[in-house]
Coordinates of C-alpha atoms in Angstrom, one line a residue:
M1197 CA -16.5 -50.0 -35.0
M1198 CA -15.7 -47.0 -37.1
K1199 CA -13.3 -44.0 -37.1
K1200 CA -14.4 -40.4 -37.0
M1201 CA -17.5 -41.3 -35.1
A1202 CA -17.9 -37.9 -33.4
A1203 CA -18.8 -34.7 -35.2
P1204 CA -15.7 -32.8 -36.2
A1205 CA -14.5 -30.1 -33.8
A1206 CA -13.2 -26.7 -35.1
M1207 CA -10.0 -27.1 -36.9
A1208 CA -6.7 -26.1 -35.3
A1209 CA -5.3 -22.6 -35.7
A1210 CA -3.4 -21.7 -38.9
L1211 CA -0.1 -23.4 -39.5
A1212 CA 2.8 -21.0 -39.1
L1213 CA 5.1 -22.4 -41.8
A1214 CA 8.5 -21.3 -43.0
L1215 CA 8.4 -22.7 -46.5
T1216 CA 11.0 -23.5 -49.1
G1217 CA 11.3 -25.2 -52.5
C1218 CA 8.6 -26.7 -54.6
A1219 CA 5.9 -29.2 -54.2
S1220 CA 3.9 -32.0 -55.8
D1221 CA 3.9 -32.9 -59.5
G1222 CA 0.2 -33.2 -59.5
G1223 CA -2.1 -36.1 -60.3
G1224 CA -4.2 -38.3 -58.0
E1225 CA -0.8 -39.6 -56.8
E1226 CA 0.0 -36.5 -54.8
G1227 CA 3.7 -36.7 -55.3
G1228 CA 6.4 -39.1 -54.2
T1229 CA 9.1 -39.1 -51.6
G1230 CA 10.5 -35.7 -51.0
A1231 CA 7.8 -34.0 -53.2
L1232 CA 7.1 -31.4 -50.6
Q1233 CA 10.0 -29.4 -49.3
I1234 CA 9.3 -27.3 -46.2
D1235 CA 11.2 -26.3 -43.1
V1236 CA 10.5 -28.6 -40.2
P1237 CA 11.9 -28.9 -36.7
E1238 CA 15.1 -30.8 -36.5
I1239 CA 14.2 -33.9 -34.6
P1240 CA 16.7 -36.7 -34.6
M1241 CA 15.8 -40.1 -36.0
I1242 CA 16.4 -43.1 -33.8
E1243 CA 19.4 -45.0 -35.1
E1244 CA 19.1 -48.2 -33.1
L1245 CA 16.7 -49.8 -30.7
G1246 CA 17.2 -50.7 -27.1
E1247 CA 15.3 -52.9 -24.7
N1248 CA 11.5 -52.7 -24.8
E1249 CA 9.9 -50.6 -22.1
S1250 CA 6.9 -51.9 -20.3
E1251 CA 4.1 -50.2 -22.2
V1252 CA 3.1 -48.2 -25.3
N1253 CA 0.4 -45.5 -25.3
I1254 CA -1.6 -45.2 -28.5
V1255 CA -4.1 -42.7 -29.8
A1256 CA -6.1 -44.5 -32.5
W1257 CA -9.3 -44.6 -34.5
S1258 CA -11.9 -47.0 -33.2
G1259 CA -11.1 -50.5 -34.6
F1260 CA -7.4 -50.0 -35.0
V1261 CA -6.2 -51.3 -31.7
E1262 CA -8.2 -54.3 -30.5
P1263 CA -7.5 -57.0 -27.8
A1264 CA -7.4 -59.7 -30.4
W1265 CA -4.0 -58.5 -31.6
S1266 CA -2.8 -56.2 -28.8
D1267 CA -2.8 -59.1 -26.3
E1268 CA -0.7 -61.2 -28.7
F1269 CA 1.7 -58.2 -29.1
T1270 CA 2.1 -57.9 -25.3
A1271 CA 2.8 -61.6 -25.1
Q1272 CA 5.5 -61.3 -27.8
T1273 CA 7.1 -58.1 -26.6
G1274 CA 6.2 -57.5 -22.9
C1275 CA 4.8 -54.1 -24.0
T1276 CA 1.3 -53.5 -22.5
V1277 CA -0.9 -51.6 -25.0
N1278 CA -2.8 -48.6 -23.6
R1279 CA -5.4 -47.4 -26.1
K1280 CA -7.1 -44.0 -26.3
I1281 CA -9.9 -43.8 -28.9
A1282 CA -10.2 -40.5 -30.7
G1283 CA -13.2 -39.4 -32.7
T1284 CA -11.6 -36.7 -34.9
S1285 CA -8.3 -35.7 -36.4
D1286 CA -8.4 -32.5 -34.3
E1287 CA -8.7 -34.5 -31.1
M1288 CA -5.7 -36.6 -32.2
V1289 CA -3.6 -33.6 -32.8
Q1290 CA -4.5 -32.1 -29.4
L1291 CA -3.8 -35.4 -27.6
M1292 CA -0.4 -35.9 -29.3
R1293 CA 0.6 -32.4 -28.3
T1294 CA 0.2 -33.3 -24.6
G1295 CA 3.2 -35.6 -24.8
N1296 CA 1.3 -38.4 -23.1
Y1297 CA 1.1 -40.7 -26.1
D1298 CA 3.7 -42.6 -28.1
L1299 CA 1.8 -43.3 -31.3
V1300 CA -1.1 -42.1 -33.3
S1301 CA -3.0 -43.5 -36.3
A1302 CA -3.1 -40.2 -38.2
S1303 CA -5.0 -39.4 -41.3
G1304 CA -3.7 -36.9 -43.9
D1305 CA -5.7 -34.0 -42.5
A1306 CA -3.7 -34.3 -39.3
S1307 CA -0.3 -35.6 -40.3
L1308 CA 1.3 -32.4 -41.7
R1309 CA 0.1 -30.5 -38.7
L1310 CA 1.9 -33.0 -36.5
I1311 CA 5.1 -33.0 -38.6
V1312 CA 5.4 -29.2 -38.9
G1313 CA 4.5 -28.7 -35.3
G1314 CA 7.4 -30.9 -34.2
D1315 CA 4.9 -33.3 -32.5
V1316 CA 6.2 -36.4 -34.4
Q1317 CA 9.6 -37.7 -35.3
P1318 CA 11.2 -39.1 -38.5
L1319 CA 11.1 -42.9 -38.7
N1320 CA 13.9 -45.3 -39.3
Q1321 CA 12.4 -47.8 -41.7
E1322 CA 15.3 -50.1 -41.2
L1323 CA 14.1 -50.7 -37.7
I1324 CA 10.7 -51.8 -39.1
P1325 CA 11.5 -55.1 -40.9
N1326 CA 7.8 -55.7 -41.9
F1327 CA 7.8 -52.4 -43.7
G1328 CA 9.1 -54.0 -46.9
D1329 CA 8.3 -54.8 -50.5
D1330 CA 4.7 -55.9 -49.7
I1331 CA 3.6 -52.4 -48.6
V1332 CA 1.6 -51.1 -51.6
E1333 CA 3.5 -48.6 -53.7
G1334 CA 0.7 -46.0 -53.6
M1335 CA 1.0 -45.7 -49.8
Q1336 CA 4.7 -45.1 -49.7
G1337 CA 6.4 -41.7 -49.7
Q1338 CA 3.2 -39.7 -50.0
I1339 CA 3.0 -36.0 -49.5
Y1340 CA 0.9 -36.3 -46.4
D1341 CA 3.5 -38.2 -44.3
T1342 CA 6.8 -37.8 -46.1
L1343 CA 8.6 -34.4 -46.1
N1344 CA 12.0 -33.6 -47.6
G1345 CA 12.4 -37.2 -48.5
V1346 CA 12.1 -38.3 -44.9
P1347 CA 9.3 -40.7 -43.8
Y1348 CA 7.2 -39.8 -40.7
G1349 CA 4.5 -42.4 -41.2
V1350 CA 4.0 -46.2 -41.4
P1351 CA 1.0 -46.9 -43.7
I1352 CA -2.0 -48.7 -42.2
G1353 CA -4.7 -48.6 -44.8
R1354 CA -6.6 -46.4 -47.3
G1355 CA -10.0 -45.8 -48.7
A1356 CA -11.9 -43.6 -51.2
N1357 CA -14.8 -41.3 -50.6
I1358 CA -17.3 -42.9 -53.1
L1359 CA -20.6 -41.8 -54.6
Q1360 CA -23.3 -44.0 -53.1
Y1361 CA -26.8 -44.2 -54.4
N1362 CA -30.1 -46.1 -53.8
E1363 CA -30.8 -47.9 -57.1
D1364 CA -34.5 -48.1 -56.3
E1365 CA -34.7 -44.3 -56.4
V1366 CA -31.7 -43.4 -58.6
T1367 CA -32.8 -45.6 -61.5
E1368 CA -30.1 -44.5 -63.9
A1369 CA -26.7 -45.3 -62.5
P1370 CA -24.7 -42.0 -62.2
T1371 CA -21.2 -41.7 -63.6
S1372 CA -20.5 -38.2 -62.3
W1373 CA -20.7 -36.2 -59.1
D1374 CA -23.0 -33.8 -60.9
V1375 CA -26.0 -35.4 -59.2
V1376 CA -24.9 -34.0 -55.8
W1377 CA -23.5 -30.7 -56.9
E1378 CA -25.7 -29.2 -59.6
E1379 CA -28.7 -27.1 -58.5
D1380 CA -31.0 -28.9 -61.0
S1381 CA -30.3 -32.3 -59.6
P1382 CA -33.4 -34.5 -59.7
Y1383 CA -32.5 -35.6 -56.2
A1384 CA -32.5 -32.2 -54.5
G1385 CA -33.4 -32.5 -50.9
K1386 CA -32.3 -36.1 -50.7
I1387 CA -28.5 -35.6 -51.1
I1388 CA -26.1 -36.3 -48.2
A1389 CA -22.6 -34.8 -47.9
Y1390 CA -19.6 -35.1 -45.5
D1391 CA -19.6 -32.6 -42.7
A1392 CA -16.1 -31.3 -42.3
P1393 CA -13.9 -28.5 -43.7
I1394 CA -11.8 -31.0 -45.6
Y1395 CA -15.0 -31.6 -47.7
I1396 CA -14.0 -28.4 -49.5
A1397 CA -11.5 -30.6 -51.4
D1398 CA -14.5 -32.5 -52.8
A1399 CA -15.8 -29.4 -54.3
A1400 CA -12.4 -28.6 -55.7
V1401 CA -12.2 -32.1 -57.3
Y1402 CA -15.5 -31.3 -59.1
L1403 CA -14.3 -27.9 -60.2
M1404 CA -11.0 -29.3 -61.6
A1405 CA -13.1 -31.3 -64.1
H1406 CA -15.9 -28.8 -64.8
Q1407 CA -14.3 -25.4 -64.5
P1408 CA -10.7 -25.9 -65.7
D1409 CA -10.2 -22.2 -66.2
L1410 CA -9.9 -21.9 -62.4
G1411 CA -6.5 -23.6 -62.8
I1412 CA -7.0 -26.1 -59.9
T1413 CA -4.5 -29.0 -60.2
N1414 CA -4.5 -30.2 -56.6
P1415 CA -7.7 -29.9 -54.5
Y1416 CA -5.6 -29.2 -51.4
A1417 CA -3.7 -26.3 -53.0
L1418 CA -6.3 -23.6 -53.4
D1419 CA -5.4 -19.9 -53.7
E1420 CA -8.0 -17.4 -52.4
T1421 CA -9.8 -17.2 -55.8
Q1422 CA -10.0 -21.0 -56.1
L1423 CA -11.2 -21.3 -52.5
A1424 CA -13.9 -18.8 -53.1
A1425 CA -15.1 -20.8 -56.2
A1426 CA -15.2 -24.0 -54.1
V1427 CA -17.2 -22.2 -51.4
D1428 CA -19.7 -20.9 -53.9
L1429 CA -20.2 -24.4 -55.2
L1430 CA -20.6 -25.7 -51.6
K1431 CA -23.2 -23.0 -50.9
Q1432 CA -25.0 -24.0 -54.1
Q1433 CA -25.0 -27.6 -52.9
N1434 CA -26.2 -26.5 -49.4
A1435 CA -29.5 -25.4 -50.9
I1436 CA -30.2 -29.0 -52.2
I1437 CA -28.7 -30.9 -49.3
G1438 CA -31.0 -33.2 -47.3
D1439 CA -28.4 -33.9 -44.6
Y1440 CA -24.7 -33.8 -43.7
W1441 CA -22.9 -36.6 -41.8
A1442 CA -19.8 -37.1 -39.8
D1443 CA -21.2 -40.0 -37.7
P1444 CA -21.2 -43.1 -39.9
V1445 CA -24.3 -44.5 -38.1
K1446 CA -26.2 -41.4 -39.0
Q1447 CA -25.2 -41.8 -42.6
I1448 CA -26.3 -45.5 -42.7
T1449 CA -29.6 -44.6 -41.0
A1450 CA -30.3 -41.8 -43.4
F1451 CA -29.9 -44.1 -46.4
N1452 CA -31.8 -47.0 -44.9
Q1453 CA -34.8 -44.9 -43.9
G1454 CA -35.0 -43.3 -47.3
D1455 CA -34.2 -39.7 -46.0
V1456 CA -31.4 -39.5 -48.6
V1457 CA -30.8 -41.4 -51.8
V1458 CA -27.4 -40.3 -53.1
G1459 CA -24.2 -38.8 -51.7
T1460 CA -20.8 -39.3 -50.2
S1461 CA -19.9 -42.5 -48.5
W1462 CA -17.2 -45.1 -47.8
E1463 CA -17.3 -48.6 -49.2
V1464 CA -17.5 -50.0 -45.7
L1465 CA -20.7 -48.0 -44.9
R1466 CA -22.4 -49.6 -47.9
K1467 CA -21.4 -53.0 -46.7
L1468 CA -22.5 -52.3 -43.1
S1469 CA -25.9 -50.9 -44.2
E1470 CA -26.8 -54.5 -45.3
N1471 CA -29.1 -52.8 -47.9
P1472 CA -28.9 -54.5 -51.3
S1473 CA -30.3 -51.4 -53.0
L1474 CA -27.3 -49.3 -52.2
Q1475 CA -24.6 -49.1 -54.9
G1476 CA -21.3 -47.2 -55.0
L1477 CA -18.7 -46.1 -57.5
L1478 CA -15.8 -43.8 -58.1
P1479 CA -17.1 -41.1 -60.5
S1480 CA -15.4 -39.9 -63.6
E1481 CA -14.0 -36.8 -61.9
G1482 CA -12.2 -39.0 -59.3
S1483 CA -12.6 -38.3 -55.6
T1484 CA -11.0 -37.5 -52.3
G1485 CA -10.0 -40.2 -49.9
W1486 CA -8.1 -41.0 -46.7
S1487 CA -4.9 -42.8 -45.9
D1488 CA -3.9 -43.6 -42.3
A1489 CA -0.4 -44.1 -40.9
W1490 CA 1.3 -44.7 -37.5
M1491 CA 3.3 -41.7 -36.4
L1492 CA 5.7 -41.6 -33.5
S1493 CA 5.6 -38.8 -30.9
S1494 CA 8.7 -36.7 -30.7
K1495 CA 8.3 -36.9 -26.9
S1496 CA 7.7 -40.6 -26.8
K1497 CA 8.6 -42.2 -23.5
N1498 CA 8.4 -45.7 -24.9
P1499 CA 10.0 -45.6 -28.4
N1500 CA 11.2 -49.2 -28.4
C1501 CA 7.7 -50.5 -27.7
A1502 CA 6.4 -48.0 -30.3
Y1503 CA 8.7 -49.3 -33.0
A1504 CA 7.8 -52.9 -32.0
W1505 CA 4.1 -52.0 -32.5
M1506 CA 4.7 -50.4 -35.9
D1507 CA 6.6 -53.5 -37.0
Y1508 CA 4.0 -55.9 -35.5
T1509 CA 1.1 -54.2 -37.2
S1510 CA 2.9 -54.0 -40.5
A1511 CA 3.0 -57.7 -40.8
A1512 CA 0.5 -59.0 -43.4
E1513 CA -1.8 -60.9 -41.1
V1514 CA -2.1 -58.2 -38.4
N1515 CA -2.4 -55.4 -40.9
G1516 CA -5.1 -57.3 -42.7
Q1517 CA -7.0 -57.9 -39.4
I1518 CA -7.0 -54.1 -38.8
A1519 CA -8.1 -53.4 -42.3
M1520 CA -10.9 -56.0 -42.1
N1521 CA -12.0 -54.8 -38.7
F1522 CA -12.2 -51.2 -39.8
G1523 CA -13.2 -51.6 -43.4
M1524 CA -10.4 -50.4 -45.7
A1525 CA -7.7 -51.5 -48.1
P1526 CA -4.7 -52.9 -46.2
A1527 CA -1.3 -51.4 -46.6
N1528 CA 0.4 -54.8 -46.8
A1529 CA -0.7 -56.4 -50.0
A1530 CA 0.6 -59.8 -49.0
F1531 CA -2.5 -60.1 -46.8
C1532 CA -4.6 -60.5 -49.9
D1533 CA -3.1 -63.9 -50.6
T1534 CA -3.5 -65.4 -47.1
S1535 CA -7.1 -66.7 -47.5
D1536 CA -10.2 -66.6 -49.7
E1537 CA -11.8 -64.2 -47.2
A1538 CA -8.8 -61.9 -47.4
A1539 CA -8.9 -62.0 -51.2
E1540 CA -12.5 -61.0 -51.2
H1541 CA -11.9 -58.2 -48.8
C1542 CA -9.0 -56.9 -50.9
E1543 CA -11.2 -57.0 -54.1
L1544 CA -14.0 -55.1 -52.4
F1545 CA -11.7 -52.3 -51.2
N1546 CA -9.5 -52.2 -54.4
A1547 CA -6.4 -53.0 -52.3
E1548 CA -4.0 -53.6 -55.1
D1549 CA -5.6 -51.5 -57.8
E1550 CA -3.3 -48.6 -58.2
E1551 CA -5.2 -47.3 -61.2
Y1552 CA -8.2 -47.0 -59.0
F1553 CA -6.4 -45.1 -56.3
S1554 CA -4.6 -42.9 -58.9
K1555 CA -7.9 -41.1 -59.2
V1556 CA -8.1 -40.5 -55.4
W1557 CA -6.8 -37.4 -53.8
F1558 CA -6.0 -38.4 -50.2
W1559 CA -6.7 -35.9 -47.5
T1560 CA -3.7 -33.6 -47.1
T1561 CA -3.5 -30.6 -44.7
P1562 CA -4.0 -27.4 -46.7
I1563 CA -1.0 -25.2 -46.1
E1564 CA 0.2 -21.8 -47.2
Q1565 CA 2.8 -23.2 -49.6
C1566 CA 1.0 -24.3 -52.7
I1567 CA 1.7 -28.0 -52.9
D1568 CA 0.9 -28.0 -56.6
G1569 CA 4.2 -26.3 -57.3
R1570 CA 3.1 -22.7 -57.7
T1571 CA 5.4 -20.1 -56.2
D1572 CA 3.8 -16.9 -57.5
V1573 CA 0.8 -17.1 -55.1
T1574 CA 0.1 -18.1 -51.5
C1575 CA -2.4 -20.9 -50.9
T1576 CA -5.0 -21.0 -48.3
N1577 CA -4.4 -22.9 -45.0
F1578 CA -6.4 -25.1 -42.8
Q1579 CA -7.8 -22.2 -40.6
Q1580 CA -9.0 -20.4 -43.7
W1581 CA -10.8 -23.7 -44.8
T1582 CA -12.3 -23.9 -41.4
D1583 CA -13.6 -20.4 -41.5
A1584 CA -14.9 -20.9 -45.0
W1585 CA -16.8 -24.1 -44.0
Q1586 CA -18.6 -22.1 -41.3
T1587 CA -19.9 -19.7 -44.0
V1588 CA -21.2 -22.8 -46.0
K1589 CA -23.0 -24.3 -43.0
G1590 CA -24.3 -20.9 -41.7

């Protein structure tokens, strides 16, 4: 039903990066094609396709590879789809490094690790005809799956981490994240937050707006001083937290039972809760979010079937089915015009609203190169975030 169902495991060891050049130009849009320049393993791009193999092995979030469309794909291509469900980005990285899988539906907190580690290969978009003009602009050439102007990912869908609240308890609709961060929050003890090191970025988004002197311009580019400030804010929040969640079922249950009344959520969780009292919004500070993409293993044994799958799932109808099944905005905007149901789904998830998503900072692996363009300091990496998160949770 949902992705990231399992509690997050410890993050992977620190990235050993040989870094060159500059990075993003800031803003909720984390930079366009080629914004991040770093040294990566030289892995050749496939120039032309051959005959399809007999299978394709895919690591995916729950809900991304279902019989309804994988059987049709097999009938069209002769490629049998073998699916492995993963519960966390860490698990995906570990599985892809075994060399046993051809494709992965990677989120931004895994993709840079896979690219820099040489675990995935550059993609030839000319071999993916359905990757065309209908793929929304905001999901093309982004910093989490495009390096040195070279694409490594085929967009699947995206979503924001919204502020959800129970209007029966939170009678004045909030406009800011302050209700979950400030120690004098009237909802202390009934606040819920996401349980993962990447949540440090949520603290950084809040600090960008409320402590500008810290100089944070990208929540995934934190030097040691900025990381320390984010950790201090997280520890302050920890004192007023009612619960943390990584399992969506736990989050839905906590809201529906009244254990919590405000906190971090996804739009689909509000829908699945079937609780009319739950409302959601993107606060004034903006938010973090996630964007998923198909990535092809550098050791793929079935690259032709893998390319066929990426093309098949980029078509409007199939991409839309995946988006509706999981609960996210589709990458292919043409889906929104296929039916009234599709249009309603796209409206709920802001599929074509680039102004909305311009305020969303999509998960991006923290690395030592400051992706905000600074060259006079070293930024903190994923392992440092993982260690810091442990100090928050105790």
